[in-house]
């Protein structure tokens, strides 16, 4: 026989072990089978009932403790989250875990559409369900959102309390959900009247289930924390967006301030350049530094006047003449800088007159402020070009007076003319080429301006004299013929009418320049007679034709130009090169007959002719040169200086 005390101790052990309820009932059965008296058996049964009540209370306390711990952990997790997506995913996962459901999900209110939409799911496998939208009052979730009241159902599809729609039922059926619990996400007092519903938190099973009141309360508590966390996350997102907008606005303000400061600096630098009469190279350097690019400045015809590289970098692909002209024309028409590939081009204008252009290399993009700065540089460039041209025109007029006096009376005060030229920057003692240009009667008045434009930027001068324009060009490498042809071509292009140019020189000093002018005029007249309008040449290129066709027919000048080296050599050395050459030609180029006429050895004749070749050039006996030499010798004879021909 078992004792009552043993059975009572067994009940205490079962409580300690938190054994299943059926184990407690087995204790009374064992006591009855063990022959325990009836009055003691009744006591054991009462003890069993008390133990079951104690077990139930303990289990409720433990469950409540677990729920409170879970809520505390949830609040801690939500408080640590800042990203809205992370907050929502944490809420749904915790709801599913706390209630032990197959799935949990959360819908949020769409204020613009006036409904709720599925935002986050956990445990869901149906794309159709995951993209559901619930109007207010539709389905369980829509009713919760509309009434701000929790709802639960053990069998949703047959529950007539809810407004069933085809879309919602299809989504629920596709997910296989049966039992659903939904609670509102409330901001405010939470009583449904003053609170604002921002969404619905739901948990669901795929089998029938009755949700206990404590489960509803648990999900409501989680929803309360979730609503605050969602609102906080939204507020933080709005704050971050506001801070980002503020940072962007601050960056715009700083950029604008920097642009204003840069524009002020540029204005001061460019203004200073204008006030002190700066050079174009200084403008190019300033603009290249301000815009961090390479700059070239061109004149109205596209010729480069100055260039500044950026840090020694090459310019790269420069625009050709046609491309530059087209871009400058577009800038001229619009009054703004224009973009071409990786370059910006700005026309330098004085009113509607094109004075030049600026090209900015290596800056494919310019801000509005930088573009205005570049355009202002174009205005400054135009002003400097205009001032430079005005100064050049004034200087050229004064220099023109010098040329007029030089060509009118060079022997009146040669030293005074040289000194005047030196003060004006014209060194008359330096070798110069003298070019005389003529054009048609209708274009004659514009030829002087065209000549100034042609010589602009150089140390050459021009002036109108008689009916022609005289250009005084320092002699460098080009000969008079080449200089004449170049000037004729350029002046014809500038004027739009044929310009003919005769040239002479190089010559130095008032007397030499005066004589060179006379020779250039004779050459010009010969070109006119030959019908070579718009061409250029020098007297040496025309030869004896210049003497025959020129108006002045300067015989002495032609003889000097042709036989000068021989005449000077004979005068200096006392030799007879000119006479030897006359006799040689007179004897039909026979050395034997020439030595007899000259009464010298044949080797002496050969030596004299070798000297002639040295002085006149290797082609002295070519048919063309021989004709000129014989004409010069005949003119020299006719001029009254006959050779001493004693043969």
XYZ file of C-alpha atoms in Angstrom:
647
model
C 0.000 0.000 0.000
C 1.324 3.397 -0.946
C 1.115 6.278 1.422
C -0.658 9.575 0.886
C 2.560 11.452 1.609
C 4.288 9.755 -1.316
C 1.598 10.893 -3.726
C 1.677 14.447 -2.376
C 5.475 14.575 -2.798
C 4.974 13.308 -6.359
C 2.673 16.288 -7.057
C 5.371 18.680 -5.783
C 7.963 17.018 -8.014
C 5.687 17.395 -11.036
C 5.239 21.116 -10.255
C 8.974 21.505 -10.023
C 9.453 19.709 -13.343
C 6.628 21.707 -15.024
C 5.268 18.342 -16.184
C 2.300 18.049 -18.561
C -1.213 18.237 -17.012
C -1.950 14.565 -17.668
C 0.901 13.550 -15.400
C -0.865 15.246 -12.486
C -4.058 13.226 -13.118
C -2.025 10.024 -13.142
C -1.064 10.603 -9.463
C -4.693 10.161 -8.244
C -5.068 7.067 -10.446
C -1.943 5.523 -8.951
C -3.223 6.263 -5.420
C -6.554 4.578 -6.129
C -4.808 1.521 -7.538
C -2.460 1.505 -4.577
C -5.360 0.983 -2.151
C -5.304 4.428 -0.563
C -8.361 4.847 1.708
C -11.270 6.844 0.306
C -10.915 9.847 2.646
C -7.178 10.137 1.814
C -7.904 9.600 -1.886
C -10.253 12.608 -1.818
C -7.470 14.642 -0.203
C -5.041 13.611 -2.976
C -7.561 14.625 -5.665
C -8.024 18.038 -4.006
C -4.241 18.394 -3.862
C -4.020 17.439 -7.555
C -6.515 20.169 -8.496
C -4.589 22.713 -6.432
C -1.332 21.626 -8.083
C -2.872 22.081 -11.517
C -4.032 25.595 -10.547
C -0.573 26.407 -9.257
C 0.953 24.981 -12.469
C -1.362 27.134 -14.597
C -0.526 30.278 -12.608
C 3.186 29.600 -12.835
C 2.965 29.039 -16.560
C 1.019 32.322 -16.982
C 3.619 34.191 -14.945
C 6.436 32.705 -16.966
C 4.656 33.527 -20.219
C 3.994 37.071 -19.106
C 7.621 37.406 -18.084
C 8.738 36.124 -21.496
C 6.368 38.528 -23.240
C 7.590 41.476 -21.195
C 11.182 40.473 -21.875
C 10.416 40.200 -25.581
C 8.706 43.608 -25.578
C 11.675 45.122 -23.760
C 14.073 43.570 -26.279
C 11.849 44.767 -29.114
C 11.808 48.318 -27.760
C 15.588 48.230 -27.390
C 16.036 46.911 -30.925
C 13.667 49.468 -32.383
C 15.296 52.306 -30.474
C 18.675 51.355 -31.936
C 17.372 51.285 -35.511
C 17.479 54.385 -37.712
C 16.697 53.061 -41.179
C 12.955 52.739 -41.865
C 13.288 49.481 -43.824
C 15.298 47.922 -41.000
C 12.682 49.060 -38.457
C 9.798 47.539 -40.431
C 11.565 44.222 -40.999
C 12.449 43.959 -37.302
C 8.821 44.606 -36.267
C 7.410 41.907 -38.525
C 10.028 39.305 -37.568
C 9.460 39.917 -33.848
C 5.659 39.679 -34.209
C 5.917 36.332 -35.943
C 8.367 35.092 -33.323
C 6.328 36.238 -30.285
C 3.038 34.780 -31.481
C 4.554 31.724 -33.144
C 2.527 32.192 -36.331
C 3.283 30.964 -39.822
C 3.543 34.478 -41.169
C 3.417 38.123 -40.145
C 3.069 41.236 -42.242
C 2.605 44.974 -42.044
C 0.641 47.419 -44.165
C 1.119 51.190 -44.223
C -1.387 53.909 -45.006
C -1.087 55.653 -48.387
C -2.516 59.138 -47.834
C -2.536 60.051 -51.537
C -4.320 56.852 -52.655
C -6.527 56.633 -49.548
C -5.764 52.932 -48.920
C -3.152 50.689 -47.328
C -0.503 48.670 -49.097
C 1.587 45.664 -48.179
C 4.934 47.038 -47.028
C 6.812 44.150 -45.347
C 6.125 40.416 -44.973
C 7.872 37.611 -43.091
C 7.131 33.975 -43.886
C 5.140 34.845 -47.013
C 5.613 32.827 -50.200
C 2.976 34.362 -52.520
C 3.934 37.308 -54.777
C 0.217 37.994 -55.245
C -0.257 38.352 -51.495
C 2.920 40.421 -51.085
C 1.587 43.067 -53.518
C -1.937 43.435 -52.091
C -3.551 46.834 -51.549
C -6.468 47.106 -49.108
C -8.957 49.930 -49.259
C -10.261 51.304 -45.961
C -12.907 48.883 -44.679
C -11.910 46.079 -47.069
C -10.879 42.750 -45.572
C -9.642 42.348 -42.017
C -6.708 44.711 -42.430
C -8.824 47.409 -44.097
C -11.381 47.225 -41.278
C -8.642 47.549 -38.634
C -7.227 50.578 -40.470
C -10.676 52.168 -40.735
C -11.823 51.549 -37.138
C -8.426 51.631 -35.352
C -9.624 48.479 -33.538
C -7.968 45.023 -33.312
C -9.727 42.156 -35.087
C -9.075 38.410 -35.054
C -10.669 35.482 -36.842
C -10.033 31.716 -36.627
C -11.327 31.257 -40.199
C -11.083 34.359 -42.367
C -12.591 33.047 -45.569
C -15.919 32.139 -43.895
C -16.068 35.118 -41.531
C -18.917 37.413 -42.624
C -17.790 40.335 -40.464
C -15.324 41.407 -43.103
C -15.868 42.928 -46.561
C -14.455 40.317 -48.910
C -13.089 41.466 -52.270
C -11.882 39.344 -55.140
C -8.320 40.700 -54.983
C -7.956 40.269 -51.213
C -9.514 36.792 -51.158
C -7.304 35.719 -54.059
C -4.185 36.892 -52.250
C -5.186 35.272 -48.930
C -6.071 32.033 -50.711
C -2.803 32.040 -52.682
C -0.876 32.427 -49.414
C -3.036 29.701 -47.756
C -3.917 31.801 -44.696
C -6.767 30.776 -42.389
C -6.517 32.408 -38.944
C -5.618 36.132 -38.939
C -5.025 38.677 -36.179
C -4.646 42.385 -37.000
C -3.955 45.359 -34.719
C -3.617 49.070 -35.644
C -0.378 51.026 -35.629
C -1.493 54.152 -33.767
C 0.161 57.497 -33.176
C -1.397 59.639 -30.457
C -3.463 58.530 -27.473
C -4.136 55.123 -28.960
C -7.862 55.118 -28.123
C -8.855 55.200 -31.763
C -10.450 58.618 -31.548
C -7.507 60.965 -31.091
C -4.938 58.535 -32.463
C -3.831 58.422 -36.093
C -3.668 55.035 -37.817
C -0.463 54.800 -39.878
C -0.762 51.089 -40.682
C -1.770 47.616 -39.539
C 0.366 44.861 -37.971
C -0.942 41.331 -38.603
C -0.058 37.754 -37.749
C -1.626 34.720 -39.454
C -1.611 30.910 -39.472
C -2.326 28.520 -42.288
C -4.515 26.378 -39.961
C -7.546 27.370 -37.835
C -6.554 29.062 -34.573
C -8.282 31.086 -31.927
C -6.089 33.957 -30.762
C -6.231 34.388 -26.990
C -6.859 37.837 -25.490
C -3.330 37.917 -24.102
C -2.001 37.311 -27.653
C -4.062 40.220 -28.951
C -2.750 42.374 -26.099
C 0.812 41.267 -26.846
C 0.532 42.195 -30.528
C -1.060 45.552 -29.564
C 1.864 46.286 -27.267
C 4.300 45.453 -30.051
C 2.291 47.629 -32.457
C 2.461 50.563 -30.020
C 6.256 50.311 -29.917
C 6.356 49.799 -33.654
C 4.265 52.893 -34.395
C 6.613 55.069 -32.364
C 9.657 53.491 -34.009
C 8.163 53.996 -37.479
C 7.344 57.615 -36.712
C 10.856 58.151 -35.316
C 12.439 56.537 -38.349
C 10.335 58.714 -40.647
C 11.264 61.797 -38.666
C 14.928 60.859 -38.867
C 14.594 60.267 -42.602
C 12.933 63.667 -42.995
C 15.670 65.219 -40.849
C 18.372 63.580 -42.940
C 16.664 64.783 -46.107
C 16.383 68.283 -44.664
C 20.049 68.188 -43.636
C 20.998 66.981 -47.105
C 18.995 69.806 -48.690
C 20.572 72.251 -46.251
C 24.044 70.934 -47.080
C 23.269 71.217 -50.777
C 21.974 74.751 -50.330
C 25.057 75.586 -48.280
C 27.265 74.196 -51.022
C 25.390 76.284 -53.598
C 25.814 79.370 -51.420
C 29.525 78.681 -50.969
C 29.932 78.081 -54.692
C 28.030 81.271 -55.459
C 30.128 83.186 -52.939
C 33.311 81.761 -54.452
C 32.059 82.643 -57.939
C 31.265 86.195 -56.814
C 34.682 86.533 -55.228
C 36.295 85.122 -58.355
C 34.277 87.469 -60.564
C 35.276 90.418 -58.372
C 38.917 89.394 -58.579
C 38.645 89.001 -62.351
C 36.921 92.382 -62.674
C 39.673 94.066 -60.658
C 42.458 92.410 -62.642
C 40.925 93.155 -66.032
C 40.046 96.726 -65.023
C 43.621 97.275 -63.896
C 44.876 95.990 -67.252
C 42.668 98.474 -69.099
C 43.567 101.432 -66.869
C 47.290 100.930 -67.192
C 47.150 100.072 -70.887
C 48.140 96.433 -70.502
C 49.245 94.199 -73.332
C 47.217 91.422 -74.924
C 49.612 88.857 -73.483
C 48.722 90.081 -69.994
C 45.008 89.647 -70.718
C 45.646 86.124 -72.014
C 47.738 85.265 -68.943
C 45.093 86.615 -66.552
C 42.206 84.784 -68.230
C 44.196 81.531 -68.513
C 44.902 81.695 -64.786
C 41.321 82.513 -63.799
C 39.738 79.813 -65.984
C 42.565 77.270 -65.714
C 42.878 76.889 -69.476
C 45.033 77.878 -72.436
C 44.234 81.116 -74.292
C 44.952 82.347 -77.805
C 44.005 85.805 -79.042
C 43.497 86.318 -82.777
C 43.035 89.411 -84.918
C 40.023 89.963 -87.134
C 41.611 87.848 -89.910
C 42.297 84.906 -87.621
C 46.039 85.495 -87.213
C 47.292 84.604 -83.713
C 48.432 87.704 -81.818
C 49.398 86.048 -78.531
C 49.062 82.680 -76.816
C 49.362 81.476 -73.225
C 49.603 77.814 -72.353
C 48.312 76.353 -69.096
C 51.279 75.203 -67.045
C 53.319 74.608 -70.187
C 50.772 72.120 -71.561
C 50.371 71.996 -75.340
C 47.304 73.571 -76.901
C 46.244 70.326 -78.521
C 44.073 70.385 -81.612
C 43.746 74.005 -82.732
C 40.802 75.107 -84.857
C 41.586 75.623 -88.511
C 40.898 78.967 -90.167
C 37.463 77.988 -91.513
C 36.334 76.505 -88.197
C 37.540 79.552 -86.273
C 35.885 81.965 -88.715
C 32.563 80.108 -88.423
C 32.682 80.100 -84.609
C 33.643 83.786 -84.472
C 30.765 84.615 -86.832
C 28.328 82.762 -84.524
C 29.708 84.583 -81.491
C 29.480 87.892 -83.372
C 25.848 87.257 -84.253
C 24.773 86.144 -80.755
C 26.987 88.450 -78.721
C 27.928 85.455 -76.517
C 30.796 83.001 -76.301
C 30.148 79.799 -78.264
C 31.286 76.226 -77.568
C 33.047 74.117 -80.181
C 34.288 70.674 -79.121
C 36.620 71.313 -76.131
C 37.035 75.024 -76.923
C 35.167 78.251 -76.239
C 35.349 81.118 -78.742
C 34.369 84.721 -78.038
C 34.356 87.542 -80.584
C 36.043 90.791 -79.507
C 33.671 93.503 -80.723
C 33.599 97.294 -80.737
C 29.930 97.887 -81.463
C 29.365 95.709 -84.508
C 32.985 95.899 -85.700
C 34.959 92.694 -85.280
C 38.405 93.456 -83.882
C 39.532 89.934 -82.997
C 38.639 86.845 -81.008
C 39.609 84.815 -77.933
C 39.887 81.023 -77.928
C 39.855 79.118 -74.622
C 41.382 75.628 -74.936
C 41.021 72.639 -72.621
C 37.797 73.710 -70.858
C 34.904 71.675 -72.283
C 32.541 72.988 -69.599
C 32.116 76.482 -68.176
C 29.711 77.581 -65.456
C 27.538 80.607 -66.139
C 29.867 82.745 -64.030
C 32.943 81.456 -65.874
C 31.287 82.050 -69.238
C 30.455 85.641 -68.269
C 34.049 86.099 -67.116
C 35.324 84.830 -70.479
C 32.943 87.158 -72.320
C 34.105 90.082 -70.197
C 37.657 89.203 -71.176
C 36.489 89.472 -74.801
C 35.226 93.004 -74.109
C 38.525 93.959 -72.463
C 40.425 92.472 -75.403
C 38.296 94.483 -77.830
C 38.981 97.654 -75.847
C 42.729 97.032 -75.809
C 42.734 96.223 -79.528
C 40.796 99.422 -80.204
C 43.193 101.485 -78.081
C 46.137 99.756 -79.694
C 44.792 100.494 -83.151
C 44.065 104.121 -82.256
C 47.576 104.588 -80.920
C 49.010 102.842 -83.954
C 46.978 105.044 -86.295
C 48.143 108.188 -84.491
C 51.746 107.024 -84.591
C 51.366 106.024 -88.217
C 50.092 109.480 -89.131
C 53.154 111.049 -87.516
C 55.392 108.510 -89.178
C 53.579 109.193 -92.422
C 54.632 112.831 -92.165
C 58.187 111.613 -91.717
C 57.937 109.492 -94.880
C 56.457 112.405 -96.808
C 59.383 114.653 -95.823
C 61.807 111.822 -96.557
C 60.477 111.325 -100.084
C 60.046 115.038 -100.800
C 63.379 116.542 -99.681
C 65.765 113.910 -98.312
C 68.815 116.146 -98.677
C 67.341 119.124 -96.821
C 68.188 117.798 -93.327
C 69.294 114.149 -93.436
C 70.469 114.122 -89.818
C 67.205 115.699 -88.663
C 65.176 113.078 -90.548
C 67.177 110.268 -88.928
C 66.644 111.778 -85.469
C 62.889 112.229 -86.037
C 62.669 108.620 -87.144
C 64.528 107.432 -84.057
C 62.091 109.265 -81.759
C 59.212 107.589 -83.588
C 60.764 104.144 -83.392
C 61.869 104.078 -87.045
C 65.575 103.532 -87.559
C 66.217 105.059 -91.008
C 69.835 103.927 -90.880
C 68.690 100.335 -90.717
C 68.155 98.574 -94.101
C 64.551 98.796 -95.245
C 62.510 97.614 -98.196
C 60.463 100.301 -99.898
C 57.084 99.146 -101.265
C 54.830 101.370 -103.366
C 51.218 100.197 -103.743
C 48.425 101.353 -106.061
C 44.847 100.236 -106.581
C 41.786 101.287 -108.555
C 40.493 104.856 -108.334
C 37.349 103.758 -106.447
C 39.323 101.910 -103.761
C 42.227 104.362 -103.474
C 40.872 106.121 -100.374
C 40.666 102.824 -98.500
C 44.171 101.659 -99.397
C 45.868 103.673 -96.635
C 43.640 102.067 -93.951
C 44.213 98.635 -95.464
C 47.976 99.201 -95.370
C 47.774 100.195 -91.697
C 45.788 97.040 -90.971
C 48.284 94.943 -92.921
C 51.206 96.369 -90.933
C 49.313 96.341 -87.586
C 51.466 94.912 -84.813
C 54.743 95.222 -86.738
C 57.487 97.854 -86.688
C 56.735 98.848 -90.294
C 55.127 102.150 -91.299
C 52.992 103.346 -94.190
C 51.840 106.679 -95.586
C 50.044 108.100 -98.593
C 52.378 109.826 -101.056
C 51.251 111.264 -104.366
C 48.572 108.868 -105.629
C 50.125 105.745 -104.096
C 50.713 104.284 -100.645
C 54.292 103.804 -99.481
C 55.265 101.045 -97.046
C 58.599 101.112 -95.262
C 59.401 97.555 -94.111
C 62.541 96.603 -92.116
C 64.641 94.184 -94.168
C 64.927 90.738 -92.665
C 65.010 87.591 -94.782
C 62.581 88.177 -97.639
C 63.835 89.988 -100.722
C 61.993 92.934 -102.268
C 60.247 90.779 -104.871
C 58.846 88.337 -102.335
C 57.798 91.157 -100.005
C 56.014 92.873 -102.899
C 54.070 89.773 -103.866
C 53.062 89.053 -100.253
C 51.913 92.632 -99.734
C 49.977 92.635 -103.016
C 48.127 89.436 -102.079
C 47.295 90.542 -98.520
C 46.248 94.068 -99.469
C 44.099 92.759 -102.309
C 42.328 90.458 -99.831
C 41.838 93.210 -97.262
C 40.669 95.783 -99.781
C 38.576 93.563 -102.022
C 40.184 95.194 -105.073
C 43.435 94.466 -106.966
C 46.495 96.126 -105.409
C 49.726 96.311 -107.403
C 53.014 96.648 -105.517
C 56.455 97.669 -106.760
C 59.412 97.149 -104.417
C 63.051 98.122 -104.097
C 65.837 97.826 -101.582
C 67.172 97.056 -99.173
C 68.344 100.613 -98.653
C 69.328 102.723 -95.657
C 69.598 106.432 -94.924
C 67.457 109.251 -96.347
C 69.258 109.339 -99.725
C 69.235 105.566 -100.133
C 65.545 105.286 -99.235
C 64.695 108.146 -101.599
C 66.477 106.353 -104.457
C 64.813 103.045 -103.545
C 61.411 104.758 -103.650
C 62.128 106.055 -107.156
C 63.115 102.555 -108.254
C 59.968 101.042 -106.682
C 57.813 103.621 -108.502
C 59.474 102.732 -111.850
C 58.807 99.058 -111.140
C 55.160 99.858 -110.309
C 54.734 101.733 -113.625
C 56.294 98.847 -115.545
C 53.862 96.397 -113.895
C 50.971 98.597 -114.948
C 52.196 98.715 -118.582
C 52.632 94.932 -118.576
C 49.030 94.501 -117.382
C 50.041 92.799 -114.133
C 47.483 94.510 -111.890
C 47.251 92.888 -108.468
C 50.801 91.519 -108.734
C 54.044 92.488 -107.037
C 57.672 92.595 -108.211
C 60.989 94.415 -107.830
C 63.097 96.138 -110.478
C 65.686 93.347 -110.502
C 62.977 90.890 -111.513
C 61.853 93.106 -114.418
C 65.398 93.842 -115.628
C 65.789 96.205 -118.610
C 62.000 96.086 -119.139
C 61.692 98.251 -116.092
C 63.880 100.852 -117.761
C 62.093 100.642 -121.093
C 58.564 100.664 -119.655
C 58.966 102.799 -116.580
C 57.801 106.392 -116.742
C 61.054 107.858 -115.447
C 63.428 105.841 -117.620
C 66.220 106.263 -115.107
C 69.162 105.213 -117.266
C 71.755 105.960 -114.636
C 69.777 103.968 -112.058
C 69.537 100.996 -114.393
C 73.253 101.118 -115.270
C 74.138 101.346 -111.583
C 71.809 98.494 -110.674
C 73.219 96.269 -113.436
C 76.925 97.191 -113.580
C 77.306 98.708 -110.113
C 79.609 95.992 -108.679
C 81.940 96.240 -111.709
C 81.985 100.057 -111.680
C 82.755 100.147 -107.959
C 85.477 97.519 -108.311
C 87.167 99.420 -111.198
C 86.973 102.686 -109.288
C 88.435 101.161 -106.160
C 91.103 98.948 -107.733
C 91.913 100.832 -110.948
C 91.019 97.769 -113.018
C 89.232 97.576 -116.379
C 86.489 95.008 -115.801
C 83.779 97.108 -117.503
C 85.992 97.772 -120.581
C 87.042 94.096 -120.703
C 83.352 93.043 -120.662
C 82.547 95.540 -123.476
C 85.400 94.268 -125.647
C 84.538 90.625 -124.894
C 80.940 91.104 -126.047
C 82.131 93.233 -128.987
C 84.402 90.415 -130.203
C 81.578 87.889 -130.211
C 82.828 86.306 -126.948
C 86.179 85.404 -128.521
C 88.975 85.325 -125.943
C 91.672 85.497 -128.622
C 90.278 88.553 -130.353
C 89.537 90.201 -127.019
C 93.154 89.813 -125.788
C 94.391 91.360 -129.040
C 92.028 94.323 -128.701
C 92.996 94.758 -125.064
C 96.729 94.121 -125.706
C 96.941 91.666 -122.784
C 97.682 87.984 -122.411
C 94.726 85.625 -122.871
C 95.105 84.463 -119.257
C 94.530 88.066 -118.158
C 91.218 88.127 -120.034
C 90.199 84.844 -118.429
C 91.096 86.150 -114.963
C 89.121 89.360 -115.529
C 86.044 87.418 -116.673
C 86.346 85.156 -113.608
C 86.264 88.303 -111.467
C 83.158 89.459 -113.363
C 81.506 86.152 -112.486
C 82.378 86.575 -108.832
C 80.906 90.099 -108.759
C 77.810 89.532 -110.920
C 77.000 85.893 -110.253
C 77.428 82.615 -112.083
C 74.613 83.378 -114.547
C 76.190 86.609 -115.833
C 76.670 85.151 -119.304
C 73.210 83.543 -119.574
C 71.194 84.847 -122.565
C 68.846 86.917 -120.370
C 71.585 88.425 -118.216
C 73.811 89.012 -121.218
C 71.073 91.053 -122.877
C 70.709 93.212 -119.764
C 74.479 93.600 -119.406
C 74.951 94.600 -123.056
C 72.096 97.127 -122.768
C 73.645 98.559 -119.591
C 77.083 98.717 -121.257
C 75.598 100.504 -124.291
C 73.723 102.968 -122.039
C 76.920 103.523 -120.068
C 78.758 104.285 -123.306
C 76.001 106.613 -124.506
C 75.965 108.409 -121.174
C 79.344 109.949 -122.007
C 81.862 107.641 -120.424
C 83.310 105.746 -123.401
C 85.864 103.071 -122.806
C 89.470 103.673 -123.746
C 89.445 101.369 -126.735
C 92.761 101.854 -128.351
C 92.338 98.897 -130.677
